[in-house]
Amino acid sequence: LKWLQGHNLYAPHSDPVALLWDALQRLESLQGVFPCSLRDMGLYSRDSLCDAILTKIDCTTMLLMPSIADVLAWIRSAEKTGHVPHRGRGVLEKGTTLVFGHAQGKSFTRWQIKLYSKGIEIGAHPLPDLMMKDYEVVDWVNKCLRVEVVLGRHELFERGLRRLGNWNSETAGIMWGDKVARLQFNDADVNFDLESLPMPLRGTSVAWTTGED
């Protein structure tokens, strides 16, 4: 869930209403963050947030590969071999982020699939110092391929998902799987560990390697 000028909120669950309510309660407990209480703002419970309107939301997962080199090699291969019907081939942004459904300079309103190296990202946007000093954390992040499904306002409207209360703990996974399953690959060699992929991508990969459309 992106909020407050693009900052991210993360939680072990994927219920945006509960996530935002927990964050607001935490901020309320910090002196001087809010000028008044949540109750004074008309927010009495998590249900008070249900009518909030979403303009964009990211449904994400991390796929673990053997090394950062494998992550970057997979992205390069996917650029050459992958496409999404009615979205076309992927476009590289900043050299290492592959975007299917690129807006080409226009305002983004529909949906995109973004694939990038999480290890490269933390080089530009480091994790907190405590985490950056932990070798196991950095080593794990370097092996991660980030797969994001970004839903814009028109897609959210058509799916009936612009209202925050219309999301639950399963919605993000359903939307992620629906879009990622549309990725298709042609007859080129893309090397990766099939077992590291979630089921929607495994099905796409198996169909591709067996010559199915």
CSV table of C-alpha atoms in Angstrom, one decimal:
chain,number,residue,atom,x,y,z
A,1,LEU,CA,0.0,0.0,0.0
A,2,LYS,CA,1.5,3.3,-1.1
A,3,TRP,CA,0.7,6.4,0.9
A,4,LEU,CA,2.2,9.6,2.2
A,5,GLN,CA,4.1,10.7,-1.0
A,6,GLY,CA,4.8,7.2,-2.2
A,7,HIS,CA,6.2,5.6,0.9
A,8,ASN,CA,5.3,1.9,1.3
A,9,LEU,CA,3.6,0.0,4.1
A,10,TYR,CA,4.4,-3.7,4.5
A,11,ALA,CA,2.8,-6.4,6.7
A,12,PRO,CA,2.8,-10.2,6.8
A,13,HIS,CA,-0.9,-10.0,5.8
A,14,SER,CA,-2.3,-8.4,2.6
A,15,ASP,CA,-5.4,-6.8,4.0
A,16,PRO,CA,-5.0,-3.1,3.1
A,17,VAL,CA,-7.7,-1.9,5.5
A,18,ALA,CA,-6.1,-3.6,8.5
A,19,LEU,CA,-2.6,-2.5,7.4
A,20,LEU,CA,-3.6,1.2,7.1
A,21,TRP,CA,-5.5,1.1,10.4
A,22,ASP,CA,-2.6,-0.4,12.2
A,23,ALA,CA,-0.3,2.2,10.7
A,24,LEU,CA,-2.6,5.1,11.7
A,25,GLN,CA,-2.9,3.8,15.3
A,26,ARG,CA,0.9,3.5,15.5
A,27,LEU,CA,1.3,7.1,14.3
A,28,GLU,CA,-1.3,8.3,16.7
A,29,SER,CA,0.8,6.9,19.6
A,30,LEU,CA,3.8,9.0,18.5
A,31,GLN,CA,3.6,12.5,20.1
A,32,GLY,CA,3.3,15.4,17.6
A,33,VAL,CA,2.6,13.3,14.5
A,34,PHE,CA,-1.2,14.2,14.3
A,35,PRO,CA,-2.7,17.5,15.4
A,36,CYS,CA,-5.6,15.6,17.0
A,37,SER,CA,-6.8,12.1,17.7
A,38,LEU,CA,-8.1,9.6,15.1
A,39,ARG,CA,-11.5,9.9,16.7
A,40,ASP,CA,-11.5,13.7,16.3
A,41,MET,CA,-10.9,13.0,12.6
A,42,GLY,CA,-13.9,10.8,12.4
A,43,LEU,CA,-11.9,7.6,12.4
A,44,TYR,CA,-13.4,5.3,15.1
A,45,SER,CA,-12.3,1.9,13.8
A,46,ARG,CA,-10.9,0.2,10.8
A,47,ASP,CA,-14.4,0.2,9.2
A,48,SER,CA,-14.1,4.0,9.1
A,49,LEU,CA,-11.4,3.5,6.3
A,50,CYS,CA,-13.5,1.4,4.1
A,51,ASP,CA,-14.7,4.2,1.9
A,52,ALA,CA,-11.2,5.5,1.2
A,53,ILE,CA,-10.5,5.7,-2.6
A,54,LEU,CA,-7.4,4.0,-4.1
A,55,THR,CA,-5.7,5.5,-7.2
A,56,LYS,CA,-3.0,2.9,-7.5
A,57,ILE,CA,-1.9,-0.2,-5.7
A,58,ASP,CA,1.0,-2.6,-6.1
A,59,CYS,CA,0.5,-6.4,-5.7
A,60,THR,CA,4.0,-7.8,-5.2
A,61,THR,CA,6.0,-10.9,-4.5
A,62,MET,CA,9.7,-11.9,-4.4
A,63,LEU,CA,11.1,-14.9,-6.4
A,64,LEU,CA,14.3,-16.3,-5.0
A,65,MET,CA,17.1,-17.2,-7.5
A,66,PRO,CA,20.6,-18.5,-7.0
A,67,SER,CA,22.4,-15.1,-7.4
A,68,ILE,CA,21.9,-11.5,-8.5
A,69,ALA,CA,23.6,-12.5,-11.8
A,70,ASP,CA,20.8,-15.0,-12.4
A,71,VAL,CA,18.2,-12.4,-11.6
A,72,LEU,CA,19.7,-10.0,-14.1
A,73,ALA,CA,20.1,-12.7,-16.7
A,74,TRP,CA,16.5,-13.7,-16.4
A,75,ILE,CA,15.4,-10.1,-16.9
A,76,ARG,CA,17.5,-9.7,-20.0
A,77,SER,CA,16.1,-13.0,-21.4
A,78,ALA,CA,12.6,-12.0,-20.6
A,79,GLU,CA,13.1,-8.7,-22.4
A,80,LYS,CA,13.9,-10.6,-25.6
A,81,THR,CA,11.4,-13.4,-25.3
A,82,GLY,CA,8.5,-12.2,-23.3
A,83,HIS,CA,5.3,-10.4,-24.2
A,84,VAL,CA,1.8,-9.9,-22.8
A,85,PRO,CA,-1.2,-10.0,-25.3
A,86,HIS,CA,-2.5,-6.5,-25.9
A,87,ARG,CA,0.4,-5.1,-23.9
A,88,GLY,CA,3.3,-6.0,-26.2
A,89,ARG,CA,6.9,-6.6,-25.3
A,90,GLY,CA,8.5,-5.4,-22.2
A,91,VAL,CA,10.4,-2.1,-22.0
A,92,LEU,CA,13.6,-1.7,-20.0
A,93,GLU,CA,13.6,1.3,-17.6
A,94,LYS,CA,16.9,2.4,-16.0
A,95,GLY,CA,18.6,-0.6,-17.6
A,96,THR,CA,17.4,-3.3,-15.2
A,97,THR,CA,13.6,-2.8,-14.7
A,98,LEU,CA,11.5,-4.7,-17.2
A,99,VAL,CA,8.0,-3.2,-17.6
A,100,PHE,CA,5.1,-4.9,-19.5
A,101,GLY,CA,2.4,-2.4,-20.2
A,102,HIS,CA,4.7,0.6,-20.4
A,103,ALA,CA,2.9,3.9,-20.5
A,104,GLN,CA,5.4,5.5,-22.9
A,105,GLY,CA,5.3,8.9,-21.3
A,106,LYS,CA,1.5,9.0,-20.7
A,107,SER,CA,-0.2,9.0,-17.4
A,108,PHE,CA,-0.5,5.4,-16.1
A,109,THR,CA,-4.1,4.3,-15.5
A,110,ARG,CA,-4.4,0.6,-16.4
A,111,TRP,CA,-2.1,-2.1,-15.2
A,112,GLN,CA,1.6,-3.1,-15.6
A,113,ILE,CA,3.9,-5.9,-14.7
A,114,LYS,CA,7.3,-4.8,-13.4
A,115,LEU,CA,10.2,-7.1,-12.9
A,116,TYR,CA,13.5,-6.0,-11.3
A,117,SER,CA,16.4,-6.9,-9.1
A,118,LYS,CA,15.7,-6.1,-5.5
A,119,GLY,CA,19.4,-6.2,-4.9
A,120,ILE,CA,20.0,-3.4,-7.5
A,121,GLU,CA,17.2,-1.4,-5.9
A,122,ILE,CA,18.6,-1.4,-2.4
A,123,GLY,CA,21.9,-0.1,-3.9
A,124,ALA,CA,20.0,3.1,-4.9
A,125,HIS,CA,17.5,3.0,-2.0
A,126,PRO,CA,19.2,1.3,1.0
A,127,LEU,CA,17.4,-0.5,3.7
A,128,PRO,CA,17.7,0.8,7.3
A,129,ASP,CA,21.3,0.6,8.5
A,130,LEU,CA,20.6,-2.3,10.9
A,131,MET,CA,19.4,-4.4,7.9
A,132,MET,CA,22.2,-3.3,5.5
A,133,LYS,CA,24.8,-4.4,8.1
A,134,ASP,CA,23.2,-7.9,8.2
A,135,TYR,CA,25.0,-10.1,5.6
A,136,GLU,CA,22.2,-12.7,5.5
A,137,VAL,CA,19.6,-10.0,4.8
A,138,VAL,CA,21.6,-8.4,2.0
A,139,ASP,CA,22.6,-11.8,0.6
A,140,TRP,CA,18.9,-12.8,0.5
A,141,VAL,CA,17.8,-9.6,-1.1
A,142,ASN,CA,20.5,-9.8,-3.8
A,143,LYS,CA,19.0,-13.1,-4.9
A,144,CYS,CA,15.4,-11.8,-5.2
A,145,LEU,CA,13.5,-11.0,-8.4
A,146,ARG,CA,10.8,-8.6,-7.6
A,147,VAL,CA,7.5,-9.1,-9.5
A,148,GLU,CA,5.0,-6.3,-9.2
A,149,VAL,CA,1.6,-6.0,-10.6
A,150,VAL,CA,0.6,-2.3,-10.6
A,151,LEU,CA,-3.0,-1.5,-10.8
A,152,GLY,CA,-4.0,2.0,-11.9
A,153,ARG,CA,-7.3,3.8,-11.3
A,154,HIS,CA,-9.1,2.7,-14.4
A,155,GLU,CA,-8.3,-1.0,-13.8
A,156,LEU,CA,-9.4,-0.6,-10.1
A,157,PHE,CA,-12.6,1.1,-11.2
A,158,GLU,CA,-13.5,-1.6,-13.7
A,159,ARG,CA,-12.7,-4.3,-11.2
A,160,GLY,CA,-14.8,-2.6,-8.5
A,161,LEU,CA,-11.6,-2.2,-6.4
A,162,ARG,CA,-11.2,1.5,-6.0
A,163,ARG,CA,-12.9,1.4,-2.6
A,164,LEU,CA,-10.5,0.2,0.0
A,165,GLY,CA,-13.2,-1.8,1.8
A,166,ASN,CA,-13.6,-3.9,-1.3
A,167,TRP,CA,-10.2,-5.5,-0.7
A,168,ASN,CA,-9.5,-8.5,1.6
A,169,SER,CA,-6.6,-10.7,2.4
A,170,GLU,CA,-7.0,-12.7,-0.8
A,171,THR,CA,-7.6,-9.9,-3.3
A,172,ALA,CA,-4.0,-8.9,-3.9
A,173,GLY,CA,-3.0,-12.5,-4.7
A,174,ILE,CA,-5.9,-13.0,-7.1
A,175,MET,CA,-5.1,-9.8,-9.0
A,176,TRP,CA,-1.4,-10.7,-9.1
A,177,GLY,CA,-2.0,-14.2,-10.4
A,178,ASP,CA,-4.5,-13.0,-13.0
A,179,LYS,CA,-2.0,-10.5,-14.6
A,180,VAL,CA,1.2,-12.6,-14.3
A,181,ALA,CA,-0.5,-15.6,-15.9
A,182,ARG,CA,-0.8,-13.5,-19.1
A,183,LEU,CA,3.0,-13.4,-19.6
A,184,GLN,CA,4.0,-15.5,-22.6
A,185,PHE,CA,7.5,-16.4,-23.9
A,186,ASN,CA,8.7,-17.3,-27.3
A,187,ASP,CA,11.2,-20.1,-28.3
A,188,ALA,CA,14.4,-18.8,-26.8
A,189,ASP,CA,16.5,-20.0,-23.9
A,190,VAL,CA,15.5,-18.5,-20.6
A,191,ASN,CA,17.3,-20.1,-17.7
A,192,PHE,CA,15.8,-20.1,-14.3
A,193,ASP,CA,14.7,-22.5,-11.5
A,194,LEU,CA,11.1,-23.5,-12.2
A,195,GLU,CA,10.6,-24.4,-8.5
A,196,SER,CA,11.4,-20.9,-7.5
A,197,LEU,CA,8.4,-19.5,-9.4
A,198,PRO,CA,4.8,-19.3,-8.1
A,199,MET,CA,2.1,-21.4,-9.8
A,200,PRO,CA,0.9,-18.8,-12.3
A,201,LEU,CA,4.4,-18.3,-13.7
A,202,ARG,CA,5.2,-22.1,-13.6
A,203,GLY,CA,2.2,-22.7,-15.8
A,204,THR,CA,3.3,-20.0,-18.3
A,205,SER,CA,6.8,-21.4,-18.3
A,206,VAL,CA,5.7,-25.1,-18.8
A,207,ALA,CA,3.4,-24.1,-21.7
A,208,TRP,CA,6.2,-22.1,-23.3
A,209,THR,CA,8.8,-24.9,-23.0
A,210,THR,CA,6.4,-27.4,-24.5
A,211,GLY,CA,5.5,-25.2,-27.5
A,212,GLU,CA,2.0,-24.3,-26.5
A,213,ASP,CA,0.5,-20.9,-27.2
